[in-house]
Tab-separated table of N, CA and C in Angstrom:
chain	number	residue	atom	x	y	z
A	1	MET	N	8.719	58.802	0.197
A	1	MET	CA	8.802	60.256	0.581
A	1	MET	C	9.249	61.225	-0.678
A	2	THR	N	8.787	61.916	-0.841
A	2	THR	CA	8.457	63.433	-1.280
A	2	THR	C	9.474	63.851	-1.244
A	3	GLY	N	9.941	64.673	-2.150
A	3	GLY	CA	10.878	66.111	-1.700
A	3	GLY	C	10.090	67.510	-1.245
A	4	ASP	N	8.687	66.775	-1.625
A	4	ASP	CA	8.653	68.263	-0.616
A	4	ASP	C	8.353	68.484	0.307
A	5	THR	N	8.614	70.056	0.932
A	5	THR	CA	8.431	70.366	1.878
A	5	THR	C	6.909	71.106	3.240
A	6	LEU	N	6.699	70.653	3.771
A	6	LEU	CA	5.582	71.014	4.927
A	6	LEU	C	7.184	72.505	5.601
A	7	VAL	N	6.218	73.704	5.596
A	7	VAL	CA	7.126	75.073	6.021
A	7	VAL	C	5.776	74.718	7.202
A	8	ASP	N	6.761	75.333	9.036
A	8	ASP	CA	6.246	75.391	9.946
A	8	ASP	C	6.033	76.908	9.853
A	9	ALA	N	4.860	77.557	10.562
A	9	ALA	CA	5.109	79.318	10.668
A	9	ALA	C	6.165	79.733	11.243
A	10	ASN	N	6.803	78.734	12.646
A	10	ASN	CA	8.061	79.399	12.905
A	10	ASN	C	9.369	80.544	11.962
A	11	VAL	N	9.079	79.212	10.745
A	11	VAL	CA	10.527	79.530	9.894
A	11	VAL	C	9.796	80.548	9.066
A	12	LEU	N	8.115	80.627	8.572
A	12	LEU	CA	7.624	81.625	7.389
A	12	LEU	C	8.146	83.056	8.658
A	13	ILE	N	7.857	83.772	10.115
A	13	ILE	CA	7.534	84.559	10.326
A	13	ILE	C	8.625	84.852	11.064
A	14	ASP	N	9.718	83.829	11.319
A	14	ASP	CA	11.454	84.068	10.955
A	14	ASP	C	11.511	85.119	10.150
A	15	VAL	N	11.079	84.955	8.893
A	15	VAL	CA	11.928	85.576	7.405
A	15	VAL	C	11.219	86.689	7.050
A	16	ALA	N	9.573	86.318	7.539
A	16	ALA	CA	9.013	88.496	7.723
A	16	ALA	C	9.086	89.051	8.131
A	17	THR	N	9.058	88.981	9.207
A	17	THR	CA	9.703	89.615	10.710
A	17	THR	C	11.002	90.595	10.487
A	18	ASP	N	12.642	89.083	9.915
A	18	ASP	CA	13.719	88.784	10.004
A	18	ASP	C	13.958	89.152	11.436
A	19	ASP	N	13.940	88.269	11.672
A	19	ASP	CA	14.332	87.674	13.187
A	19	ASP	C	15.504	88.466	12.949
A	20	PRO	N	16.073	88.860	14.619
A	20	PRO	CA	18.202	88.720	14.474
A	20	PRO	C	18.927	87.690	14.593
A	21	HIS	N	17.347	87.050	15.077
A	21	HIS	CA	18.306	85.520	15.856
A	21	HIS	C	18.070	84.197	14.599
A	22	TRP	N	17.561	84.496	14.157
A	22	TRP	CA	16.936	83.185	13.279
A	22	TRP	C	16.857	83.804	11.659
A	23	SER	N	16.265	84.533	11.091
A	23	SER	CA	16.370	84.900	10.141
A	23	SER	C	17.146	84.338	8.619
A	24	ASP	N	18.642	84.060	8.969
A	24	ASP	CA	19.474	83.619	7.991
A	24	ASP	C	19.323	81.793	8.177
A	25	TRP	N	19.229	81.871	9.406
A	25	TRP	CA	19.128	80.009	9.488
A	25	TRP	C	17.679	79.796	8.525
A	26	SER	N	16.436	80.860	8.618
A	26	SER	CA	15.319	79.926	8.129
A	26	SER	C	15.762	80.815	6.870
A	27	SER	N	15.837	81.373	6.733
A	27	SER	CA	15.823	81.929	4.845
A	27	SER	C	16.619	80.979	3.691
A	28	ALA	N	17.798	80.662	4.669
A	28	ALA	CA	18.788	79.902	4.139
A	28	ALA	C	19.188	78.191	4.238
A	29	ALA	N	17.922	77.442	4.808
A	29	ALA	CA	16.718	76.087	5.110
A	29	ALA	C	15.377	76.721	4.211
A	30	LEU	N	14.846	77.132	3.673
A	30	LEU	CA	13.623	77.576	3.165
A	30	LEU	C	14.007	77.626	1.711
A	31	ALA	N	14.898	78.465	1.534
A	31	ALA	CA	15.452	78.630	-0.073
A	31	ALA	C	16.068	77.331	0.020
A	32	GLN	N	17.489	76.429	0.572
A	32	GLN	CA	17.359	74.980	0.190
A	32	GLN	C	16.281	73.525	0.164
A	33	ALA	N	15.169	74.379	1.104
A	33	ALA	CA	14.130	73.201	1.035
A	33	ALA	C	13.182	73.643	-0.385
A	34	GLY	N	13.425	74.498	-1.034
A	34	GLY	CA	12.789	75.357	-2.547
A	34	GLY	C	13.140	74.744	-4.205
A	35	GLN	N	14.478	74.580	-3.620
A	35	GLN	CA	15.528	73.429	-5.214
A	35	GLN	C	14.870	71.989	-4.686
A	36	GLY	N	14.215	71.472	-3.158
A	36	GLY	CA	14.428	70.362	-3.646
A	36	GLY	C	13.002	69.721	-3.602
A	37	GLY	N	11.450	70.623	-4.012
A	37	GLY	CA	11.129	70.123	-4.092
A	37	GLY	C	9.490	70.501	-3.508
A	38	ARG	N	9.040	71.040	-4.012
A	38	ARG	CA	7.669	71.995	-3.711
A	38	ARG	C	7.259	72.664	-1.694
A	39	LEU	N	7.557	73.869	-2.265
A	39	LEU	CA	7.147	74.647	-0.241
A	39	LEU	C	6.007	74.173	0.271
A	40	VAL	N	4.883	73.679	0.944
A	40	VAL	CA	3.637	73.394	1.546
A	40	VAL	C	3.656	74.121	2.433
A	41	LEU	N	1.719	74.593	2.328
A	41	LEU	CA	1.234	75.355	3.153
A	41	LEU	C	-0.230	74.494	3.524
A	42	ASN	N	-0.104	74.262	4.738
A	42	ASN	CA	-1.609	73.909	4.695
A	42	ASN	C	-2.669	75.216	5.518
A	43	SER	N	-3.729	75.408	5.860
A	43	SER	CA	-4.448	76.307	6.622
A	43	SER	C	-4.291	76.603	8.089
A	44	ILE	N	-4.074	75.429	7.856
A	44	ILE	CA	-3.249	75.693	10.412
A	44	ILE	C	-1.993	76.224	9.696
A	45	ILE	N	-0.871	76.177	9.589
A	45	ILE	CA	0.034	77.220	9.366
A	45	ILE	C	-0.479	78.874	8.359
A	46	TYR	N	-1.557	78.861	7.688
A	46	TYR	CA	-1.607	80.140	6.825
A	46	TYR	C	-2.156	80.715	8.292
A	47	ALA	N	-3.128	79.977	9.254
A	47	ALA	CA	-3.682	81.234	10.714
A	47	ALA	C	-2.416	81.690	11.557
A	48	GLU	N	-1.734	80.381	12.014
A	48	GLU	CA	-0.253	81.068	12.895
A	48	GLU	C	0.072	82.429	12.056
A	49	ILE	N	0.469	82.133	11.242
A	49	ILE	CA	1.134	82.889	10.558
A	49	ILE	C	0.490	84.858	9.645
A	50	SER	N	-0.940	84.505	9.761
A	50	SER	CA	-1.983	85.927	9.761
A	50	SER	C	-1.759	86.303	10.963
A	51	ILE	N	-1.619	85.971	11.954
A	51	ILE	CA	-1.446	86.663	13.364
A	51	ILE	C	-1.168	88.525	13.077
A	52	ALA	N	0.421	87.878	12.033
A	52	ALA	CA	1.032	89.097	12.407
A	52	ALA	C	0.376	90.516	11.815
A	53	PHE	N	-0.565	89.950	10.541
A	53	PHE	CA	-1.127	91.065	9.420
A	53	PHE	C	-1.932	91.491	9.032
A	54	ASP	N	-2.131	93.037	9.299
A	54	ASP	CA	-3.944	93.395	9.458
A	54	ASP	C	-4.589	93.050	8.400
A	55	GLN	N	-3.955	92.318	6.671
A	55	GLN	CA	-4.503	92.528	6.203
A	55	GLN	C	-3.951	91.175	5.231
A	56	ILE	N	-4.938	90.569	4.663
A	56	ILE	CA	-4.599	89.534	3.787
A	56	ILE	C	-3.773	89.686	2.289
A	57	GLU	N	-4.396	90.379	1.938
A	57	GLU	CA	-3.287	90.803	1.087
A	57	GLU	C	-1.476	91.157	0.824
A	58	ASP	N	-1.506	91.248	2.004
A	58	ASP	CA	-0.083	91.007	3.175
A	58	ASP	C	0.211	89.868	2.924
A	59	LEU	N	-0.818	89.714	3.640
A	59	LEU	CA	-0.170	87.526	3.694
A	59	LEU	C	-0.343	87.106	2.890
A	60	ASP	N	-0.687	87.229	1.980
A	60	ASP	CA	-0.935	86.682	0.246
A	60	ASP	C	1.283	86.905	-0.651
A	61	ALA	N	1.042	88.725	0.207
A	61	ALA	CA	2.811	88.625	-0.864
A	61	ALA	C	3.690	87.741	-0.268
A	62	LEU	N	3.823	87.566	0.748
A	62	LEU	CA	4.485	86.748	1.204
A	62	LEU	C	4.547	85.519	1.231
A	63	LEU	N	3.629	84.758	0.792
A	63	LEU	CA	3.222	83.467	0.696
A	63	LEU	C	2.561	83.698	-0.737
A	64	PRO	N	3.447	83.951	-1.914
A	64	PRO	CA	2.437	83.956	-3.223
A	64	PRO	C	2.236	82.110	-3.272
A	65	GLU	N	1.203	81.931	-4.140
A	65	GLU	CA	0.838	80.788	-4.657
A	65	GLU	C	1.351	79.895	-5.826
A	66	ALA	N	2.525	81.080	-5.746
A	66	ALA	CA	3.921	79.919	-6.911
A	66	ALA	C	4.623	79.463	-6.594
A	67	ILE	N	5.227	80.456	-5.145
A	67	ILE	CA	5.835	79.389	-4.676
A	67	ILE	C	6.022	78.463	-3.697
A	68	PHE	N	4.616	78.739	-2.874
A	68	PHE	CA	3.712	77.981	-2.252
A	68	PHE	C	2.505	77.608	-2.045
A	69	HIS	N	2.816	75.719	-2.055
A	69	HIS	CA	1.402	74.949	-2.528
A	69	HIS	C	1.398	74.718	-1.543
A	70	ARG	N	-0.789	75.159	-1.384
A	70	ARG	CA	-1.049	75.346	-0.672
A	70	ARG	C	-2.365	74.160	-0.449
A	71	GLU	N	-2.095	73.480	0.381
A	71	GLU	CA	-2.543	72.051	0.371
A	71	GLU	C	-3.893	71.905	1.706
A	72	ASP	N	-4.783	71.467	1.518
A	72	ASP	CA	-5.978	70.691	2.933
A	72	ASP	C	-5.206	70.001	3.701
A	73	LEU	N	-5.926	69.432	4.595
A	73	LEU	CA	-4.975	68.753	6.044
A	73	LEU	C	-6.131	67.579	5.208
A	74	PRO	N	-5.254	66.403	4.807
A	74	PRO	CA	-5.951	65.283	5.006
A	74	PRO	C	-6.799	64.668	6.201
A	75	TRP	N	-7.366	63.767	5.724
A	75	TRP	CA	-8.641	63.307	6.686
A	75	TRP	C	-7.566	62.249	7.376
A	76	GLU	N	-6.887	61.939	7.243
A	76	GLU	CA	-6.008	60.595	7.162
A	76	GLU	C	-5.393	61.181	8.786
A	77	ALA	N	-4.690	62.474	8.118
A	77	ALA	CA	-3.699	63.049	9.073
A	77	ALA	C	-4.860	64.073	10.040
A	78	ALA	N	-5.906	64.392	9.977
A	78	ALA	CA	-6.740	64.973	11.183
A	78	ALA	C	-6.368	63.651	11.793
A	79	PHE	N	-6.987	62.147	11.623
A	79	PHE	CA	-7.218	61.016	12.454
A	79	PHE	C	-5.816	60.951	13.555
A	80	LEU	N	-4.629	60.818	12.768
A	80	LEU	CA	-3.645	60.607	13.350
A	80	LEU	C	-3.448	61.884	14.388
A	81	ALA	N	-3.476	63.261	14.013
A	81	ALA	CA	-2.737	64.018	14.888
A	81	ALA	C	-4.472	63.629	16.303
A	82	GLY	N	-5.420	63.131	16.127
A	82	GLY	CA	-6.011	63.147	16.746
A	82	GLY	C	-5.488	61.568	18.078
A	83	LYS	N	-4.468	61.101	17.540
A	83	LYS	CA	-3.582	59.468	18.120
A	83	LYS	C	-2.859	60.330	18.717
A	84	ALA	N	-2.473	61.445	18.321
A	84	ALA	CA	-0.698	62.496	18.370
A	84	ALA	C	-1.339	62.907	20.162
A	85	PHE	N	-2.530	63.743	20.117
A	85	PHE	CA	-3.212	64.926	21.317
A	85	PHE	C	-3.089	63.166	22.349
A	86	ARG	N	-3.729	61.927	22.197
A	86	ARG	CA	-3.964	61.495	23.085
A	86	ARG	C	-2.708	60.900	23.426
A	87	ASN	N	-1.887	60.783	23.175
A	87	ASN	CA	-0.532	60.008	23.723
A	87	ASN	C	-0.032	62.021	24.058
A	88	TYR	N	0.336	63.045	23.283
A	88	TYR	CA	-0.085	63.539	24.222
A	88	TYR	C	-0.829	63.980	25.986
A	89	ARG	N	-2.367	63.768	25.837
A	89	ARG	CA	-2.652	63.885	27.308
A	89	ARG	C	-2.128	62.603	28.197
A	90	ARG	N	-2.522	61.101	27.150
A	90	ARG	CA	-1.472	60.273	28.089
A	90	ARG	C	-0.090	60.659	28.762
A	91	ARG	N	0.367	61.954	28.483
A	91	ARG	CA	1.425	61.756	29.317
A	91	ARG	C	1.269	62.876	30.367
A	92	GLY	N	0.486	63.313	30.335
A	92	GLY	CA	0.525	64.512	30.909
A	92	GLY	C	-0.173	66.102	30.661
A	93	GLY	N	0.313	66.394	28.933
A	93	GLY	CA	-0.479	67.636	29.251
A	93	GLY	C	-1.345	67.488	29.042
A	94	ALA	N	-1.476	69.226	29.661
A	94	ALA	CA	-2.201	69.722	29.857
A	94	ALA	C	-3.937	70.568	29.223
A	95	ARG	N	-3.665	70.738	27.828
A	95	ARG	CA	-4.517	70.946	27.144
A	95	ARG	C	-5.398	70.754	27.245
A	96	SER	N	-6.553	71.359	26.332
A	96	SER	CA	-7.593	70.075	25.845
A	96	SER	C	-8.137	69.794	24.825
A	97	LEU	N	-8.199	70.597	23.928
A	97	LEU	CA	-7.685	70.252	22.774
A	97	LEU	C	-6.181	70.488	22.153
A	98	PRO	N	-6.666	69.637	20.951
A	98	PRO	CA	-5.033	69.205	19.902
A	98	PRO	C	-4.442	70.495	19.630
A	99	LEU	N	-3.252	70.828	19.741
A	99	LEU	CA	-2.120	72.190	18.929
A	99	LEU	C	-2.051	71.246	18.523
A	100	PRO	N	-1.994	72.846	17.019
A	100	PRO	CA	-2.199	73.548	16.027
A	100	PRO	C	-0.278	72.293	15.915
A	101	ASP	N	0.218	71.866	16.789
A	101	ASP	CA	1.666	71.546	15.848
A	101	ASP	C	0.995	70.234	15.442
A	102	PHE	N	0.625	68.912	15.724
A	102	PHE	CA	-0.102	68.134	15.347
A	102	PHE	C	-0.685	67.486	14.564
A	103	TYR	N	-1.779	69.271	14.100
A	103	TYR	CA	-2.699	68.797	12.278
A	103	TYR	C	-0.853	68.968	11.593
A	104	ILE	N	0.390	69.380	11.878
A	104	ILE	CA	1.170	69.975	10.647
A	104	ILE	C	1.903	68.688	11.179
A	105	GLY	N	2.696	68.250	11.784
A	105	GLY	CA	2.939	66.776	12.231
A	105	GLY	C	2.577	66.307	11.274
A	106	ALA	N	1.325	65.672	11.218
A	106	ALA	CA	0.390	64.239	11.465
A	106	ALA	C	0.024	64.966	9.548
A	107	HIS	N	-0.048	66.322	8.902
A	107	HIS	CA	-0.334	66.261	7.295
A	107	HIS	C	1.097	66.319	7.233
A	108	ALA	N	2.245	66.330	7.689
A	108	ALA	CA	3.478	66.058	6.820
A	108	ALA	C	3.665	64.324	6.903
A	109	ALA	N	3.051	64.074	8.151
A	109	ALA	CA	3.680	62.718	8.623
A	109	ALA	C	2.625	61.442	7.084
A	110	VAL	N	1.546	61.642	6.947
A	110	VAL	CA	0.711	61.368	5.802
A	110	VAL	C	1.245	61.196	4.643
A	111	ARG	N	1.298	62.764	4.300
A	111	ARG	CA	2.099	62.308	3.219
A	111	ARG	C	3.575	62.590	3.058
A	112	GLY	N	4.035	62.637	3.660
A	112	GLY	CA	5.333	61.873	3.670
A	112	GLY	C	5.991	63.174	3.056
A	113	TYR	N	5.620	64.168	3.567
A	113	TYR	CA	6.573	65.550	3.404
A	113	TYR	C	7.664	65.530	4.645
A	114	ARG	N	8.420	66.087	4.092
A	114	ARG	CA	9.225	67.049	4.986
A	114	ARG	C	9.345	67.913	5.554
A	115	LEU	N	9.595	68.137	7.064
A	115	LEU	CA	8.703	69.254	8.289
A	115	LEU	C	9.887	70.480	8.546
A	116	LEU	N	9.926	71.242	7.941
A	116	LEU	CA	11.094	72.319	8.718
A	116	LEU	C	10.132	74.222	9.246
A	117	THR	N	10.821	73.525	10.781
A	117	THR	CA	10.439	73.596	11.539
A	117	THR	C	11.810	74.328	12.702
A	118	ARG	N	11.996	75.314	13.581
A	118	ARG	CA	13.276	75.547	14.016
A	118	ARG	C	12.000	73.918	15.676
A	119	ASP	N	11.116	73.441	15.208
A	119	ASP	CA	10.443	73.665	17.212
A	119	ASP	C	10.305	71.843	17.002
A	120	ALA	N	11.822	71.061	16.672
A	120	ALA	CA	12.069	69.410	16.897
A	120	ALA	C	11.611	68.875	17.776
A	121	ALA	N	11.326	69.223	19.160
A	121	ALA	CA	10.632	68.461	20.488
A	121	ALA	C	9.510	67.960	20.188
A	122	ARG	N	8.408	68.842	20.267
A	122	ARG	CA	6.703	68.052	19.952
A	122	ARG	C	6.957	66.931	19.217
A	123	PHE	N	8.010	67.587	17.647
A	123	PHE	CA	7.440	66.813	16.514
A	123	PHE	C	8.364	65.432	16.170
A	124	ARG	N	9.898	65.346	17.642
A	124	ARG	CA	10.372	64.052	17.417
A	124	ARG	C	9.431	63.261	18.781
A	125	THR	N	8.888	63.806	19.744
A	125	THR	CA	8.266	63.386	20.781
A	125	THR	C	6.756	62.345	20.107
A	126	TYR	N	6.421	62.524	19.125
A	126	TYR	CA	4.677	62.296	18.686
A	126	TYR	C	5.083	62.308	16.920
A	127	PHE	N	6.143	62.791	16.309
A	127	PHE	CA	6.253	61.510	15.196
A	127	PHE	C	7.540	61.467	15.025
A	128	PRO	N	8.149	60.074	15.868
A	128	PRO	CA	9.809	59.914	15.597
A	128	PRO	C	10.115	59.897	14.809
A	129	THR	N	9.070	59.351	12.838
A	129	THR	CA	9.618	58.186	11.999
A	129	THR	C	9.948	59.891	11.056
A	130	LEU	N	9.101	61.663	11.420
A	130	LEU	CA	8.977	62.326	11.046
A	130	LEU	C	10.219	62.413	9.492
A	131	ASP	N	10.354	62.905	8.190
A	131	ASP	CA	11.784	64.002	8.588
A	131	ASP	C	12.033	65.455	8.962
A	132	LEU	N	13.086	65.809	9.420
A	132	LEU	CA	12.178	67.256	9.602
A	132	LEU	C	14.075	67.868	9.771
A	133	THR	N	13.991	68.721	9.265
A	133	THR	CA	14.954	70.054	9.010
A	133	THR	C	14.921	71.020	9.967
A	134	THR	N	15.350	70.700	10.584
A	134	THR	CA	15.874	72.276	12.109
A	134	THR	C	17.041	72.480	12.497
A	135	PRO	N	16.920	73.626	13.011
A	135	PRO	CA	18.660	74.071	13.805
A	135	PRO	C	19.541	72.762	13.879
């Protein structure tokens, strides 16, 4: 297990939008995670956050590479995401394509990262050994 943390989009959106309910928790959790290791993003998280921005420069200003390490999704994570999605479908899940959370959870799992998120339920269900930081 590393001290690095994969940061879920919901935490970053809370901070970027100064969400009245979640901004304080997300800001504090992000700061604490950054003290213990690298803060990591992948392209799926980046894409989820990009919806709130019109210009890539504005998004990159929020997520400077000096603070947020950008990492490709490992092939092993893609495989694990597929297995998690299969379990989701077997449990009656209606979506026909894997959800972003499956890729995000699998990425954290195969790299041994902690996952900083507000959306713990799906991660706990499909990645039960994942180290989560949640409210």
